[in-house]
Amino acid sequence: MSNITPEVVLSYEKPARGYLCPLSANSYGIEFLKFEIKDYDTNRVVYQVAREPDPEPVPDTLDPEVENLIRSVKYTFPASFLKFKTVRTLLEFCVGPQPVGNLRMIERHFFKDKLVRSYDFEFGFCIPNSTNSWEAIYDVPEHSGAMVNDYVAHPFAHKSDSFYFVDNKLIMHNKAEYQYLQE
């Protein structure tokens, strides 16, 4: 599926059906080790996960259920998350034995299959066999009280696709679903 470019994913108006590249497309051995989401203004952590690098590469073919577990996540956030003004995310990742040029992540968020926001982050170059951290600080779109209630009333209707490119070639595609709970 080499025809999947950044411009293509930036044109999507609905979540992608399935995964747009195989696990084997990650020929750079990029592994996510830590991910954290904070309210930038209060420093309150709302999500954090960490793990050690996998000693063995993921097989090229997996049972679809297992592959989905590897490539997707379901988040549960407090409804107050939707009222944050600014969010800070920190991603720690390692790369394999070859250089990674022009690493870019495009994340498209949809609610009830309608595009609600899009993020486009460029990390740049990663040296071989390195562990890197990627911090992003960004404004969160304002949500009315009615919109917050709509998100709360429809758990997992908020979905996102995260596309990772190296030199404009798609190497990873992950998915997420979100639910928001009243505190």
Tab-separated table of N, CA and C in Angstrom, residues 3 14 18-19 44 50 63 67-68 85 88-89 96 105-106 109-110 135 150 164:
chain	number	residue	atom	x	y	z
A	3	ASN	N	0.873	3.653	-1.844
A	3	ASN	CA	0.211	4.874	-2.292
A	3	ASN	C	-0.376	5.684	-1.141
A	14	LYS	N	-13.266	10.318	7.438
A	14	LYS	CA	-13.800	9.285	8.327
A	14	LYS	C	-12.639	8.400	8.752
A	18	GLY	N	-9.865	-0.721	8.644
A	18	GLY	CA	-8.728	-1.621	8.803
A	18	GLY	C	-7.427	-0.854	8.994
A	19	TYR	N	-6.332	-1.542	8.826
A	19	TYR	CA	-5.002	-0.951	8.960
A	19	TYR	C	-4.406	-0.782	7.567
A	44	ARG	N	-1.564	17.727	35.825
A	44	ARG	CA	-2.298	16.520	36.202
A	44	ARG	C	-2.153	15.457	35.121
A	50	ALA	N	3.976	2.558	30.421
A	50	ALA	CA	5.399	2.356	30.107
A	50	ALA	C	5.668	0.863	30.014
A	63	ASP	N	-2.740	-13.552	14.334
A	63	ASP	CA	-4.183	-13.649	14.389
A	63	ASP	C	-4.733	-12.216	14.400
A	67	GLU	N	-3.336	-8.929	16.513
A	67	GLU	CA	-2.833	-7.732	15.830
A	67	GLU	C	-3.597	-6.498	16.275
A	68	ASN	N	-4.907	-6.614	16.408
A	68	ASN	CA	-5.706	-5.472	16.857
A	68	ASN	C	-5.318	-5.056	18.273
A	85	LYS	N	-7.448	23.348	28.432
A	85	LYS	CA	-7.089	24.345	27.422
A	85	LYS	C	-5.882	23.886	26.605
A	88	ARG	N	-0.292	18.322	27.222
A	88	ARG	CA	1.109	17.963	26.987
A	88	ARG	C	1.172	16.457	26.851
A	89	THR	N	1.759	15.988	25.777
A	89	THR	CA	1.982	14.555	25.621
A	89	THR	C	3.480	14.299	25.546
A	96	GLY	N	15.492	0.929	15.723
A	96	GLY	CA	16.397	-0.182	15.441
A	96	GLY	C	17.727	0.272	14.863
A	105	MET	N	4.246	12.116	12.405
A	105	MET	CA	3.015	11.475	12.855
A	105	MET	C	1.846	12.381	12.507
A	106	ILE	N	0.851	11.799	11.882
A	106	ILE	CA	-0.397	12.508	11.611
A	106	ILE	C	-1.482	11.764	12.369
A	109	HIS	N	-8.677	12.746	14.390
A	109	HIS	CA	-9.703	12.433	15.399
A	109	HIS	C	-11.089	12.637	14.797
A	110	PHE	N	-11.950	11.662	15.079
A	110	PHE	CA	-13.310	11.670	14.554
A	110	PHE	C	-14.292	11.432	15.702
A	135	GLU	N	7.997	15.355	22.832
A	135	GLU	CA	7.018	16.092	23.617
A	135	GLU	C	6.227	17.004	22.698
A	150	ASP	N	-22.430	15.162	24.847
A	150	ASP	CA	-22.540	14.250	23.713
A	150	ASP	C	-21.388	13.238	23.731
A	164	TYR	N	2.191	6.947	11.009
A	164	TYR	CA	3.606	7.282	11.187
A	164	TYR	C	4.324	7.090	9.858
